[in-house]
Structure formats: C-alpha cells, structure tokens
Amino acid sequence: MNTYESTVNKINGDLKVFALGGLFEVGKNMYVIEYKDEIIIIDAGILFPEDNLYGIDYIIPDFTYLIENQHKIKGLFITHGHEDHIGGIPYLLKQVKIPKIYANGFTVELIKKKMEDHPNTKYTIYEFNELEKIKFQHLIVSFFRVNHSIPDAFGMCVSTPYGDVVTTGDFKFDLTPVGKDADYQKICAMGQKGVLLLMSDSTNAKVKDLSTSERLVADNITDLFRGIKGRIIIATFASNVSRLNQIIESSIENGRKLLVVGRSMENVVQIGRDLGYIKAKDEHFISEKELSRYNPNEITILSTGSQGEPLSALSRIASGSHKQIHIVPGDTIIFSSSAIPGNATEIDNVINQISKQGGNTIVQSSFNDVHASGHASSYEEKLLLKLLRPKYFMPIHGEFYMLKTHAKSAIDCGINPNNVFILENGKILNINENGAKVLSKKIPAKDILIDGTDVGGVNTAVIEERKQLSQRGMVTTVITLDSKGKILVKPTIISKGFLFAKDNESVFESIEEFINKYFNGIDAKAVNKESIIEDLKEKLLSHIKKICKQNPMVFIILNFTNIEKGIKNEKETEN
C-alpha cells in the first residue's frame, strides 16, 4: 500500500491541480497546485503568436484567479530558463504579489537579466539547492535534476497531504549528456515511495525513437568544423548553452575566432561564461569591426535566427540588411536546430537568400546530426511512467494530439484509464478521499495578448480591426463644414493599403465628387452629426465598391467650424 493510500481517510479538504497555460499548446506553461490556503505556482511562460495575431508580441496566461487569490500564493517555482517557462514573469509580478521566485543556477541569471528591462518591478528571487526542501504549512517542494537543452533544468515534487504531485518540467533521458546527469536515483526513490499524480512533458509524444544524445551532436559539430573551409555561420537556440559551448570549443580547437551576434545570444554567452558553463577567454572573441582583420578560415559567427525570425541576426545577414556582416561565396551556414512547427517557410526563405548569395547551408538531417531535441520521446516518456508508477496521470506541455498520445502511452504502461486526465487550461483536477475527478467549474484561462508593454492585454476586437485593415486597406476622409453645414474646404482623402493616389486619380476624384454631392443634398446643420457619419460611410463604401470593386474600411472625420465663435467640433467613426 502506498503512503498516501494509508492516510487519505484522515485528511480534510480538496487538492486542486490546474493549468493556466501549457495545455492544447506548446508554450505559455503555468501550472497551479492548491490545497486549503496554500498555492504553489510552477512556471510562468509566454507563447509566441501565430501570423494571424497582427502586431502581437506574445501571449501570456490569464492571471485573474491568481489576482483574486494572491493571499494564498506561497511562491513561484521555475523549472528552467526557457521563455515558455519564464517569459511571463514580469507581467505576473506587475499584477500579482509573489512572495518569492524559486529558481536554480542558470535560470536565476536569466530571470535577473530579463528583469533589467523592468527596473520598476520589485521581486525577490531565491536560489534553491537541489538537495533542499522548501516547506510550507501543508505543502513541501523538492527538486530533481533532469536533462534538457538548457543548464539547470529541474523537475519538481510537491508533497501534499494526499501524496506527491510530480511535474517533470521539460525533460529527456540522455545517458551521455554534455552537462550534468539527470537525478535517476531520486526519480526511482520517488517511484518507490509512491506518486499520487504525475504531470509530464508531452512535446515529443509522437516521436518513437530514443532522443539523440547531446554528446553525439557535439562530436558531429567538431567533425564538421574540421572539414569546413571559409567562414562558418552557425545558428542555434541561444538558450542551448551546452551546444554553444561545443561550438565555441570546436572553433577554438580549429583556430577560429568567434563573433557573437544577436542580443539574446550575447546575453546567454556572457552568463554562460560567468557561471563556467562556457569555457572561453576574452581573446577568443572578436567584435564586428575586427572581422576584416582575419581570413575566412579563422572566423566563426555564432548567430540567433535558427527559426528564420525576420528581425534576427541571421535573417538580416541573409537578406543583406545587416550593417556589417554579409554572406560571401564560400560561407557555410549551419542550422543547429530543428524547425518549430509553423516556422518551416521562414527558414526556407532564409536558406534561399543564403543560396542566392553563394553560401552553403547545412541543416539537421539523417546525414547531418547537428541538433538534438531537448524533449523526451515516447520511449522515454514510458520509461519515466514505469519508474514513477503514478496513481493518476495528467499529460502537460503539448498540443491536444500530443497530450492524447502521451495519455495512451500511460494506459499502455498499466495506468487505469479512469485515472488518466487530459485537461484544458482552466479545468480543475480535484483530488480528495473519494478519488480524483475533473470539476465542471472552470477557472478563467483565456489568452492575454501582449502588444508592446501593455500588461492588460489587447482586446480581440482590436486584433479583428488589424486583420480587416491588412486585408481591406482603408480610406479616411476629412471634411470641414462651415457654420451652415456646407463644405468649407476641399475634402482630404487619405488611402492606406487601398489604392495609391497618384496611380488612381480618377477614383479619388470620384470620391471627392461623391462627397460634394452628398453635402449639397442635405442640411448638415439640421441633422445629427453621428447620423451623417453613419449614413455617409455606408453610401461612400457602396460607391467605392461600385467604381473599383474593392471593399476598404472607411473612416469619416467631420469638423464643424463656427467661424464667428471659433468653435470646432470633431467627430470620427469607422466602418
């Protein structure tokens, strides 16, 4: 009998587990464990937007429940330093009182660097020791090291009165890692003790084979560097410090100086050097101004932009818009990464630009192992399930099909199908003496769209307007009327994304003529201004559709000017 089974009947109160982000999506990770008057938050990430979210920088979780229950919050615990786990921290801190942020090693430094962009936001960060336990009245948090594509990644065990809730964070099993080993002994010990609920990373649930070891990738990169003549430009994820260290070591071994480009890459390399994860001296690095001093065979450029991001260093280099670095024939560009779903087109565009300028490209393939995923394959997920033997299972961090595939793996490994729960953000898994079930009540968990530094988020109506503007363009007319309601000066007509005025003079003359006839036919002074605007925009839009077969958004600005009193009344509307 497991420990939690022998004590369950002595406990009062329900244990609640839910996600505010990370379910039915890859990103925006935020998980909450609540018992009585204590809340533990695990991670606070962001999700990068799809192309249809015009002007949105990223998406964060809905903090409504945390705002309303912040008196219960005991701490924010961070599994590792990727943006989909720490990117939302500044926005959370601006709305919710967090007593402490708990993180370790490399993650601590990444959070501190991130918070430099929010100097007026106060926070307290505590660097936990992986051997310690953080104790509260009802809940106890302990840690176990895992392998991932960033240093100091941890899973966490939250001990509750009902038993242990274990979350893996992002993980894989790498038996020959470049960095530290995962804590296999602690994982086995948790399984021996008994796990109430396992919440496990589902990103690679569809991948069958064992994950490639980072050590193999390191060896392949070293071999590649030995055979390449000319400059090497290599793009990878900035957060993959072990990969960066191997690239740097291979460059030094082959007599190459390193140029690091891209703000995030520069920050991570500096933090990695400060913490000893990257072993290189100042003399091994050069600035952009020093490039011309060295032969091509003596240069490695370490760049952001492995996903074809339009504003990244590599995209600007490939397009020729970078101020000091340009592709030259003989350059070899290595993409030490795999394409995140949805980014393939952008990556292909960058590769095409590189090829047109005479550069050679090397990407991840069965012939070139230059990247290893940081997420467990289906085989590794099953291995963890066998080691931990949880009573209940909740797949996390993945699109729906990933969660469903992971859930099937759990059932295949012997977990009762009735004890496997695929939740969506905001749905509550409730555990008490009667067992576990999903409550009908749902916590607010909508996407919060961040535009610039707006903490409150962008209204979906604004996004719809941006979509309409991008598809239809707009026509704005500014009409000034005198005190008698007649047009005082020639109407101003402004077109954006509709028609270019110089090439379509007849269209704009027709719009002006239509406006003049409209006001000649009404007594504008006697009619409600809002009524004029609504009527005019509807009729003007019909006229535009008739003469040029297009459907732009129409904005009307009316200025009523009383010449005698000098009063100006401006009204604006849109279609």
Coordinates of C-alpha atoms in Angstrom, one line a residue:
M1 CA 0.0 0.0 0.0
N2 CA 1.4 3.4 -0.9
T3 CA 1.8 6.0 1.8
Y4 CA -0.9 8.3 0.5
E5 CA -3.4 5.5 0.5
S6 CA -2.9 4.7 4.2
T7 CA -3.5 8.3 5.3
V8 CA -6.1 9.6 2.8
N9 CA -9.1 9.0 5.0
K10 CA -7.6 11.2 7.7
I11 CA -7.5 14.3 5.5
N12 CA -9.9 17.2 5.2
G13 CA -10.1 19.4 2.2
D14 CA -9.6 19.0 -1.5
L15 CA -6.3 19.2 -3.5
K16 CA -6.7 21.1 -6.7
V17 CA -4.4 20.9 -9.7
F18 CA -4.9 23.0 -12.9
A19 CA -3.1 24.8 -15.7
L20 CA -3.4 28.5 -16.7
G21 CA -1.2 27.7 -19.8
G22 CA 0.6 24.8 -21.4
L23 CA -2.4 22.6 -22.4
F24 CA -3.5 22.3 -26.0
E25 CA -0.4 24.4 -26.9
V26 CA 3.3 24.3 -26.8
G27 CA 4.2 27.3 -24.7
K28 CA 2.8 29.6 -22.0
N29 CA 3.5 27.0 -19.3
M30 CA 1.9 27.8 -16.0
Y31 CA 0.6 25.1 -13.5
V32 CA -1.0 25.6 -10.1
I33 CA -1.3 23.3 -7.1
E34 CA -3.7 24.4 -4.4
Y35 CA -4.5 22.9 -1.0
K36 CA -6.6 24.9 1.5
D37 CA -4.9 28.3 1.9
E38 CA -1.7 27.5 0.0
I39 CA -1.0 27.9 -3.7
I40 CA 2.2 26.8 -5.4
I41 CA 2.8 28.1 -9.0
I42 CA 5.1 26.3 -11.3
D43 CA 6.5 28.3 -14.2
A44 CA 5.1 31.5 -15.9
G45 CA 5.8 31.4 -19.6
I46 CA 4.8 33.0 -22.8
L47 CA 3.6 31.7 -26.1
F48 CA 4.8 33.3 -29.4
P49 CA 1.8 34.3 -31.6
E50 CA 0.8 32.9 -35.0
D51 CA 0.8 35.2 -38.0
N52 CA -2.9 36.0 -37.7
L53 CA -2.3 37.9 -34.4
Y54 CA -1.3 41.2 -36.1
G55 CA 1.1 43.3 -34.1
I56 CA 1.1 41.0 -31.0
D57 CA 4.5 40.3 -29.5
Y58 CA 3.5 37.3 -27.4
I59 CA 0.7 35.7 -25.4
I60 CA 0.7 35.2 -21.6
P61 CA -1.6 33.3 -19.2
D62 CA -4.7 34.8 -17.7
F63 CA -3.8 35.8 -14.1
T64 CA -7.4 36.5 -12.9
Y65 CA -7.5 33.6 -10.5
L66 CA -4.1 34.4 -9.1
I67 CA -5.0 38.1 -8.6
E68 CA -8.1 37.1 -6.7
N69 CA -6.3 34.5 -4.6
Q70 CA -2.8 36.1 -4.2
H71 CA -3.1 35.9 -0.4
K72 CA -2.7 32.1 -0.8
I73 CA 0.4 32.2 -3.0
K74 CA 3.5 30.8 -1.3
G75 CA 5.9 31.0 -4.3
L76 CA 6.6 30.8 -8.0
F77 CA 8.8 27.8 -8.8
I78 CA 10.7 27.8 -12.1
T79 CA 11.7 24.5 -13.7
H80 CA 14.2 26.1 -16.2
G81 CA 15.0 29.2 -18.1
H82 CA 13.3 28.9 -21.5
E83 CA 11.0 31.7 -22.5
D84 CA 7.9 29.5 -22.5
H85 CA 8.6 29.0 -18.8
I86 CA 9.9 32.4 -17.6
G87 CA 8.8 34.9 -20.2
G88 CA 5.6 35.8 -18.3
I89 CA 7.3 36.6 -15.0
P90 CA 7.5 40.4 -15.4
Y91 CA 3.8 40.6 -16.3
L92 CA 2.8 38.3 -13.4
L93 CA 4.8 40.4 -11.0
K94 CA 3.1 43.6 -12.1
Q95 CA -0.3 42.2 -11.3
V96 CA 0.2 39.6 -8.5
K97 CA 2.1 39.7 -5.3
I98 CA 4.6 36.8 -5.4
P99 CA 6.5 36.3 -2.1
K100 CA 9.5 34.6 -3.8
I101 CA 10.6 33.3 -7.1
Y102 CA 12.4 29.9 -6.6
A103 CA 15.0 29.0 -9.3
N104 CA 18.4 27.5 -9.7
G105 CA 21.7 28.4 -11.3
F106 CA 21.5 29.5 -14.9
T107 CA 17.8 30.1 -14.6
V108 CA 18.4 32.7 -11.8
E109 CA 20.7 34.7 -14.0
L110 CA 18.3 34.6 -17.0
I111 CA 15.5 35.9 -14.8
K112 CA 17.7 38.7 -13.4
K113 CA 18.7 39.7 -17.0
K114 CA 15.0 39.7 -18.0
M115 CA 14.0 41.9 -15.1
E116 CA 16.6 44.5 -16.1
D117 CA 14.1 45.5 -18.8
H118 CA 11.5 46.1 -16.0
P119 CA 13.5 48.2 -13.5
N120 CA 10.5 49.4 -11.5
T121 CA 9.1 45.9 -10.9
K122 CA 10.2 44.6 -7.5
Y123 CA 10.8 40.9 -6.9
T124 CA 12.6 38.5 -4.6
I125 CA 14.5 35.6 -6.1
Y126 CA 15.7 32.6 -4.0
E127 CA 18.2 30.2 -5.5
F128 CA 17.2 26.8 -4.2
N129 CA 19.7 24.0 -3.6
E130 CA 18.7 20.8 -5.5
L131 CA 19.0 18.8 -2.2
E132 CA 16.8 21.0 -0.1
K133 CA 13.1 21.0 0.6
I134 CA 11.0 24.2 0.7
K135 CA 8.4 23.7 3.4
F136 CA 5.1 25.5 4.0
Q137 CA 2.3 24.6 6.3
H138 CA 0.7 22.0 4.1
L139 CA 2.9 21.7 1.0
I140 CA 6.6 20.8 0.6
V141 CA 8.5 21.3 -2.6
S142 CA 11.6 19.3 -3.5
F143 CA 13.6 19.1 -6.7
F144 CA 15.3 16.6 -9.1
R145 CA 17.7 17.4 -11.9
V146 CA 16.6 16.5 -15.5
N147 CA 18.3 16.7 -18.9
H148 CA 17.1 19.3 -21.3
S149 CA 18.5 21.7 -23.8
I150 CA 19.4 24.3 -21.2
P151 CA 21.5 24.0 -18.0
D152 CA 20.0 23.6 -14.6
A153 CA 16.6 22.2 -15.6
F154 CA 14.6 20.5 -12.8
G155 CA 11.5 18.5 -12.2
M156 CA 9.7 19.2 -9.0
C157 CA 7.9 17.1 -6.4
V158 CA 5.1 18.8 -4.4
S159 CA 4.3 16.8 -1.3
T160 CA 0.7 17.2 -0.3
P161 CA -1.4 15.6 2.5
Y162 CA -2.8 13.2 -0.2
G163 CA 0.6 12.2 -1.7
D164 CA 3.3 13.5 -4.0
V165 CA 2.5 15.5 -7.1
V166 CA 5.4 15.3 -9.6
T167 CA 5.9 17.6 -12.6
T168 CA 8.8 16.9 -14.9
G169 CA 9.2 20.3 -16.5
D170 CA 10.8 19.8 -19.9
F171 CA 13.0 16.7 -19.9
K172 CA 14.6 13.9 -21.8
F173 CA 16.8 10.9 -20.8
D174 CA 20.3 11.5 -22.1
L175 CA 22.7 8.8 -20.8
T176 CA 25.7 10.7 -22.2
P177 CA 24.9 14.4 -21.7
V178 CA 27.3 17.2 -22.2
G179 CA 26.4 18.6 -18.8
K180 CA 25.3 17.0 -15.6
D181 CA 23.4 13.8 -15.4
A182 CA 19.7 13.6 -14.5
D183 CA 19.0 12.5 -11.0
Y184 CA 17.9 9.0 -11.8
Q185 CA 18.3 7.8 -8.2
K186 CA 15.9 10.4 -6.9
I187 CA 13.4 9.6 -9.6
C188 CA 13.5 5.9 -8.6
A189 CA 13.2 6.8 -5.0
M190 CA 10.0 8.8 -5.7
G191 CA 8.6 5.8 -7.5
Q192 CA 9.4 3.6 -4.6
K193 CA 7.7 5.9 -2.1
G194 CA 4.6 6.3 -4.3
V195 CA 3.5 9.1 -6.7
L196 CA -0.1 10.4 -6.4
L197 CA -0.1 12.4 -9.7
L198 CA 2.4 12.7 -12.5
M199 CA 2.3 15.8 -14.8
S200 CA 4.7 15.1 -17.7
D201 CA 6.1 16.9 -20.8
S202 CA 4.3 15.7 -23.9
T203 CA 6.1 17.7 -26.6
N204 CA 7.7 14.7 -28.4
A205 CA 5.0 12.1 -27.6
K206 CA 4.7 11.2 -31.3
V207 CA 8.5 10.6 -31.6
K208 CA 9.2 6.9 -31.4
D209 CA 13.0 6.6 -31.3
L210 CA 15.2 7.4 -28.3
S211 CA 16.3 11.0 -28.3
T212 CA 19.7 11.8 -29.8
S213 CA 22.3 12.4 -27.2
E214 CA 23.8 15.9 -27.0
R215 CA 27.2 14.2 -26.9
L216 CA 26.7 12.8 -30.4
V217 CA 25.7 16.2 -31.7
A218 CA 28.8 17.7 -30.1
D219 CA 31.0 15.2 -31.8
N220 CA 29.4 15.7 -35.1
I221 CA 29.8 19.5 -34.9
T222 CA 33.5 19.0 -34.1
D223 CA 33.9 16.8 -37.1
L224 CA 32.1 19.3 -39.3
F225 CA 34.3 22.1 -38.2
R226 CA 37.5 20.2 -39.1
G227 CA 36.4 19.8 -42.7
I228 CA 34.9 23.3 -43.5
K229 CA 36.9 25.9 -45.4
G230 CA 35.8 29.5 -45.3
R231 CA 33.7 31.3 -42.7
I232 CA 31.2 29.3 -40.6
I233 CA 28.0 31.0 -39.6
I234 CA 26.1 28.8 -37.2
A235 CA 22.6 29.5 -35.8
T236 CA 21.1 27.7 -32.9
F237 CA 18.8 28.3 -29.9
A238 CA 20.5 30.9 -27.7
S239 CA 19.4 29.1 -24.6
N240 CA 21.2 25.8 -25.5
V241 CA 24.3 26.6 -23.6
S242 CA 25.9 23.1 -23.9
R243 CA 25.6 23.4 -27.7
L244 CA 27.0 26.9 -27.6
N245 CA 30.0 25.7 -25.5
Q246 CA 30.6 22.9 -28.0
I247 CA 30.5 25.3 -31.0
I248 CA 32.9 27.6 -29.1
E249 CA 35.3 24.8 -28.2
S250 CA 35.3 23.4 -31.8
S251 CA 36.1 26.9 -33.1
I252 CA 39.0 27.4 -30.7
E253 CA 40.3 23.9 -31.5
N254 CA 40.3 24.8 -35.2
G255 CA 42.0 28.2 -34.7
R256 CA 38.8 30.2 -35.3
K257 CA 37.9 33.5 -33.6
L258 CA 34.2 33.9 -32.5
L259 CA 31.9 36.7 -33.3
V260 CA 28.6 36.5 -31.4
V261 CA 25.6 38.4 -32.9
G262 CA 22.1 38.9 -31.6
R263 CA 21.2 40.3 -28.2
S264 CA 19.8 37.1 -26.7
M265 CA 22.9 35.2 -27.9
E266 CA 25.2 37.8 -26.5
N267 CA 23.4 37.7 -23.1
V268 CA 23.4 33.9 -22.8
V269 CA 27.1 33.5 -23.8
Q270 CA 28.1 36.1 -21.2
I271 CA 26.0 34.4 -18.5
G272 CA 27.4 31.0 -19.5
R273 CA 30.9 32.3 -19.3
D274 CA 30.2 34.0 -15.9
L275 CA 28.9 30.7 -14.5
G276 CA 31.5 28.5 -16.0
Y277 CA 29.3 26.6 -18.5
I278 CA 31.2 28.2 -21.4
K279 CA 34.9 27.9 -21.0
A280 CA 36.4 30.6 -23.3
K281 CA 38.6 33.7 -22.7
D282 CA 38.1 37.2 -24.0
E283 CA 40.9 36.6 -26.5
H284 CA 38.8 34.0 -28.3
F285 CA 36.1 36.6 -29.2
I286 CA 36.1 39.5 -31.7
S287 CA 33.8 42.4 -32.5
E288 CA 32.1 43.1 -35.8
K289 CA 34.7 45.8 -36.5
E290 CA 37.5 43.3 -36.3
L291 CA 36.1 40.9 -38.9
S292 CA 38.3 42.3 -41.7
R293 CA 41.5 41.5 -39.8
Y294 CA 41.0 37.7 -40.2
N295 CA 41.0 35.3 -43.0
P296 CA 37.6 33.5 -43.6
N297 CA 39.1 30.2 -42.3
E298 CA 39.7 32.0 -39.0
I299 CA 36.1 33.1 -38.3
T300 CA 33.0 31.5 -36.7
I301 CA 29.9 33.7 -36.4
L302 CA 27.5 32.5 -33.7
S303 CA 24.1 33.9 -34.5
T304 CA 20.4 34.0 -33.5
G305 CA 17.8 33.2 -36.1
S306 CA 17.7 29.4 -36.4
Q307 CA 13.9 29.7 -36.9
G308 CA 14.0 32.3 -39.7
E309 CA 12.7 35.1 -37.4
P310 CA 12.5 38.2 -39.6
L311 CA 14.4 40.5 -37.3
S312 CA 17.0 38.0 -36.1
A313 CA 20.7 38.5 -36.9
L314 CA 20.8 35.6 -39.4
S315 CA 17.8 36.8 -41.3
R316 CA 19.3 40.3 -41.6
I317 CA 22.6 38.8 -42.7
A318 CA 20.9 36.6 -45.3
S319 CA 18.8 39.5 -46.7
G320 CA 21.8 41.8 -46.9
S321 CA 20.3 44.3 -44.4
H322 CA 22.9 43.7 -41.6
K323 CA 25.2 46.7 -41.3
Q324 CA 28.5 44.8 -41.0
I325 CA 28.0 41.2 -41.9
H326 CA 27.1 39.9 -45.4
I327 CA 27.1 36.5 -47.0
V328 CA 30.0 35.9 -49.3
P329 CA 30.6 32.9 -51.6
G330 CA 32.3 30.1 -49.6
D331 CA 30.4 30.8 -46.4
T332 CA 28.9 27.8 -44.7
I333 CA 25.8 28.4 -42.7
I334 CA 24.8 25.6 -40.2
F335 CA 21.3 25.4 -38.7
S336 CA 22.0 23.6 -35.5
S337 CA 18.3 23.3 -34.7
S338 CA 15.1 21.7 -35.9
A339 CA 12.1 23.7 -37.3
I340 CA 9.5 24.5 -34.7
P341 CA 6.0 23.7 -36.3
G342 CA 4.9 26.7 -38.4
N343 CA 8.4 28.1 -39.0
A344 CA 9.4 26.0 -42.0
T345 CA 8.5 28.6 -44.6
E346 CA 10.6 31.3 -42.8
I347 CA 13.6 29.0 -42.5
D348 CA 13.3 28.1 -46.2
N349 CA 13.2 31.8 -47.2
V350 CA 16.4 32.4 -45.3
I351 CA 18.1 29.3 -46.9
N352 CA 17.0 30.6 -50.3
Q353 CA 18.5 34.0 -49.7
I354 CA 21.8 32.5 -48.5
S355 CA 22.0 30.2 -51.6
K356 CA 21.4 33.2 -54.0
Q357 CA 24.4 34.9 -52.5
G358 CA 26.7 31.9 -52.8
G359 CA 26.5 30.5 -49.3
N360 CA 26.3 26.8 -48.5
T361 CA 23.8 25.5 -45.9
I362 CA 23.8 22.5 -43.6
V363 CA 20.6 21.6 -41.8
Q364 CA 19.5 18.8 -39.5
S365 CA 19.0 15.5 -41.3
S366 CA 19.7 11.8 -41.1
F367 CA 23.1 12.6 -42.7
N368 CA 23.9 15.5 -40.5
D369 CA 23.1 15.2 -36.8
V370 CA 23.6 18.8 -35.9
H371 CA 20.7 19.1 -33.4
A372 CA 19.2 17.0 -30.7
S373 CA 15.7 17.7 -29.2
G374 CA 15.5 18.6 -25.5
H375 CA 12.2 16.7 -25.1
A376 CA 11.6 13.0 -24.3
S377 CA 10.5 10.7 -27.0
S378 CA 7.6 8.3 -26.5
Y379 CA 10.0 5.6 -25.3
E380 CA 11.5 7.9 -22.6
E381 CA 8.0 9.0 -21.5
K382 CA 7.1 5.4 -21.0
L383 CA 10.3 4.7 -19.1
L384 CA 9.5 7.6 -16.7
L385 CA 6.0 6.2 -16.2
K386 CA 7.4 2.8 -15.3
L387 CA 9.9 4.4 -12.9
L388 CA 7.4 6.6 -11.1
R389 CA 4.3 4.4 -11.3
P390 CA 1.8 7.2 -10.6
K391 CA -1.8 6.5 -9.4
Y392 CA -3.0 9.4 -11.6
F393 CA -1.6 10.9 -14.7
M394 CA -2.0 14.3 -16.4
P395 CA 0.0 14.9 -19.6
I396 CA 1.1 18.6 -19.9
H397 CA 3.0 20.9 -22.3
G398 CA 1.6 19.9 -25.7
E399 CA -1.0 20.3 -28.4
F400 CA -4.1 18.2 -27.9
Y401 CA -2.8 15.3 -30.1
M402 CA 0.5 15.3 -28.1
L403 CA -1.5 15.0 -24.8
K404 CA -3.7 12.3 -26.2
T405 CA -0.7 10.3 -27.5
H406 CA 1.0 10.6 -24.1
A407 CA -2.2 9.6 -22.3
K408 CA -2.4 6.4 -24.4
S409 CA 1.3 5.7 -23.5
A410 CA 0.3 5.9 -19.8
I411 CA -2.6 3.5 -20.3
D412 CA -0.2 1.1 -22.2
C413 CA 2.1 1.3 -19.2
G414 CA -0.6 0.0 -16.9
I415 CA -2.3 3.1 -15.5
N416 CA -6.0 2.8 -15.1
P417 CA -7.7 4.6 -18.0
N418 CA -10.1 6.2 -15.5
N419 CA -7.1 7.7 -13.7
V420 CA -5.7 9.5 -16.9
F421 CA -6.9 13.0 -17.3
I422 CA -6.5 15.2 -20.5
L423 CA -7.4 18.7 -19.3
E424 CA -7.6 22.0 -21.0
N425 CA -6.4 25.3 -19.5
G426 CA -8.6 26.3 -16.6
K427 CA -10.1 22.9 -15.9
I428 CA -9.5 21.6 -12.4
L429 CA -8.4 18.2 -11.4
N430 CA -9.8 17.7 -7.9
I431 CA -8.4 15.1 -5.5
N432 CA -9.9 14.1 -2.2
E433 CA -10.7 11.0 -0.1
N434 CA -13.1 9.8 -2.8
G435 CA -10.5 9.9 -5.6
A436 CA -9.9 12.3 -8.5
K437 CA -12.2 13.9 -10.9
V438 CA -12.4 16.9 -13.2
L439 CA -14.7 19.6 -11.9
S440 CA -17.4 21.2 -14.1
K441 CA -16.2 24.6 -12.8
K442 CA -13.6 26.3 -14.9
I443 CA -11.1 28.9 -13.9
P444 CA -10.5 31.9 -16.3
A445 CA -7.8 30.9 -18.6
K446 CA -8.2 32.9 -21.8
D447 CA -5.2 34.1 -23.8
I448 CA -3.9 37.5 -22.9
L449 CA -2.4 39.2 -25.9
I450 CA 0.6 41.5 -25.3
D451 CA 1.3 44.4 -27.6
G452 CA 4.4 46.3 -26.6
T453 CA 4.4 46.7 -22.8
D454 CA 0.7 46.6 -22.3
V455 CA 0.1 44.5 -19.2
G456 CA -3.7 44.5 -19.6
G457 CA -3.6 42.8 -23.0
V458 CA -5.1 43.7 -26.3
N459 CA -8.8 43.3 -27.0
T460 CA -9.7 40.8 -29.6
A461 CA -11.8 43.5 -31.3
V462 CA -8.6 45.4 -32.0
I463 CA -7.0 42.3 -33.5
E464 CA -10.0 41.9 -35.8
E465 CA -9.6 45.5 -36.9
R466 CA -6.0 44.9 -37.6
K467 CA -6.9 41.9 -39.6
Q468 CA -9.5 43.9 -41.6
L469 CA -7.0 46.7 -42.2
S470 CA -4.4 44.2 -43.5
Q471 CA -6.9 42.6 -45.9
R472 CA -9.0 45.5 -47.0
G473 CA -7.0 48.7 -46.5
M474 CA -8.6 51.9 -45.5
V475 CA -9.9 55.2 -46.9
T476 CA -10.1 58.2 -44.5
T477 CA -11.9 61.4 -45.5
V478 CA -11.6 64.6 -43.5
I479 CA -14.5 67.0 -44.2
T480 CA -14.6 70.5 -42.8
L481 CA -18.1 72.2 -42.7
D482 CA -18.9 75.8 -42.1
S483 CA -21.5 77.1 -39.6
K484 CA -24.3 76.5 -42.1
G485 CA -23.3 72.8 -42.6
K486 CA -21.7 73.3 -46.1
I487 CA -18.3 72.1 -47.1
L488 CA -15.8 74.8 -46.3
V489 CA -12.6 73.5 -47.9
K490 CA -11.7 70.7 -50.3
P491 CA -12.1 67.3 -48.6
T492 CA -8.9 65.5 -47.7
I493 CA -8.8 61.9 -48.8
I494 CA -6.2 59.5 -47.3
S495 CA -5.6 56.0 -48.6
K496 CA -3.6 53.3 -46.7
G497 CA -3.4 49.8 -48.2
F498 CA -6.2 50.6 -50.6
L499 CA -5.1 52.4 -53.8
F500 CA -2.1 54.5 -54.5
A501 CA -3.5 58.1 -55.2
K502 CA -1.1 59.0 -57.9
D503 CA -1.9 55.9 -60.0
N504 CA -5.7 56.2 -59.4
E505 CA -6.5 59.9 -59.6
S506 CA -9.9 59.3 -61.3
V507 CA -11.0 57.1 -58.3
F508 CA -10.1 59.8 -55.8
E509 CA -11.7 62.5 -57.9
S510 CA -14.9 60.4 -58.0
I511 CA -14.8 60.0 -54.2
E512 CA -14.4 63.8 -53.8
E513 CA -17.3 64.4 -56.2
F514 CA -19.5 62.0 -54.3
I515 CA -18.8 63.7 -51.0
N516 CA -19.6 67.2 -52.5
K517 CA -22.9 66.0 -54.0
Y518 CA -23.8 64.3 -50.6
F519 CA -23.5 67.5 -48.7
N520 CA -25.2 69.6 -51.4
G521 CA -28.2 67.4 -50.9
I522 CA -28.7 67.6 -47.1
D523 CA -28.9 70.3 -44.4
A524 CA -26.0 69.1 -42.4
K525 CA -26.6 71.7 -39.7
A526 CA -30.1 70.3 -39.0
V527 CA -29.1 66.6 -38.9
N528 CA -27.4 64.7 -36.0
K529 CA -23.7 64.5 -36.6
E530 CA -23.5 60.8 -35.8
S531 CA -26.3 60.1 -38.2
I532 CA -24.5 62.0 -41.0
I533 CA -21.3 60.0 -40.4
E534 CA -23.1 56.6 -40.3
D535 CA -25.1 57.4 -43.4
L536 CA -22.1 58.8 -45.4
K537 CA -19.8 55.9 -44.6
E538 CA -22.4 53.4 -45.8
K539 CA -23.1 55.2 -49.0
L540 CA -19.4 56.1 -49.7
L541 CA -18.4 52.4 -49.2
S542 CA -21.1 51.4 -51.7
H543 CA -19.8 54.0 -54.2
I544 CA -16.2 52.7 -53.8
K545 CA -17.3 49.1 -54.3
K546 CA -19.1 50.2 -57.5
I547 CA -16.3 52.1 -59.1
C548 CA -13.3 49.9 -58.2
K549 CA -14.7 46.6 -57.0
Q550 CA -12.9 46.9 -53.6
N551 CA -14.1 46.9 -50.0
P552 CA -11.8 49.1 -47.8
M553 CA -12.5 50.2 -44.3
V554 CA -14.0 53.7 -44.4
F555 CA -13.2 56.3 -41.7
I556 CA -15.1 59.7 -41.7
I557 CA -13.9 62.7 -39.8
L558 CA -16.2 65.7 -39.7
N559 CA -15.1 69.1 -38.5
F560 CA -17.9 71.6 -37.8
T561 CA -16.4 75.1 -37.6
N562 CA -18.3 78.1 -36.2
I563 CA -16.4 81.0 -37.8
E564 CA -17.9 83.6 -35.5
K565 CA -17.2 81.8 -32.2
G566 CA -14.2 79.8 -33.3
I567 CA -15.6 76.6 -32.0
K568 CA -14.5 73.3 -33.6
N569 CA -16.3 70.0 -33.0
E570 CA -14.7 66.9 -34.4
K571 CA -16.3 63.5 -34.8
E572 CA -14.8 60.3 -36.0
T573 CA -16.1 56.9 -36.8
E574 CA -15.1 53.8 -38.9
N575 CA -16.6 51.1 -41.0

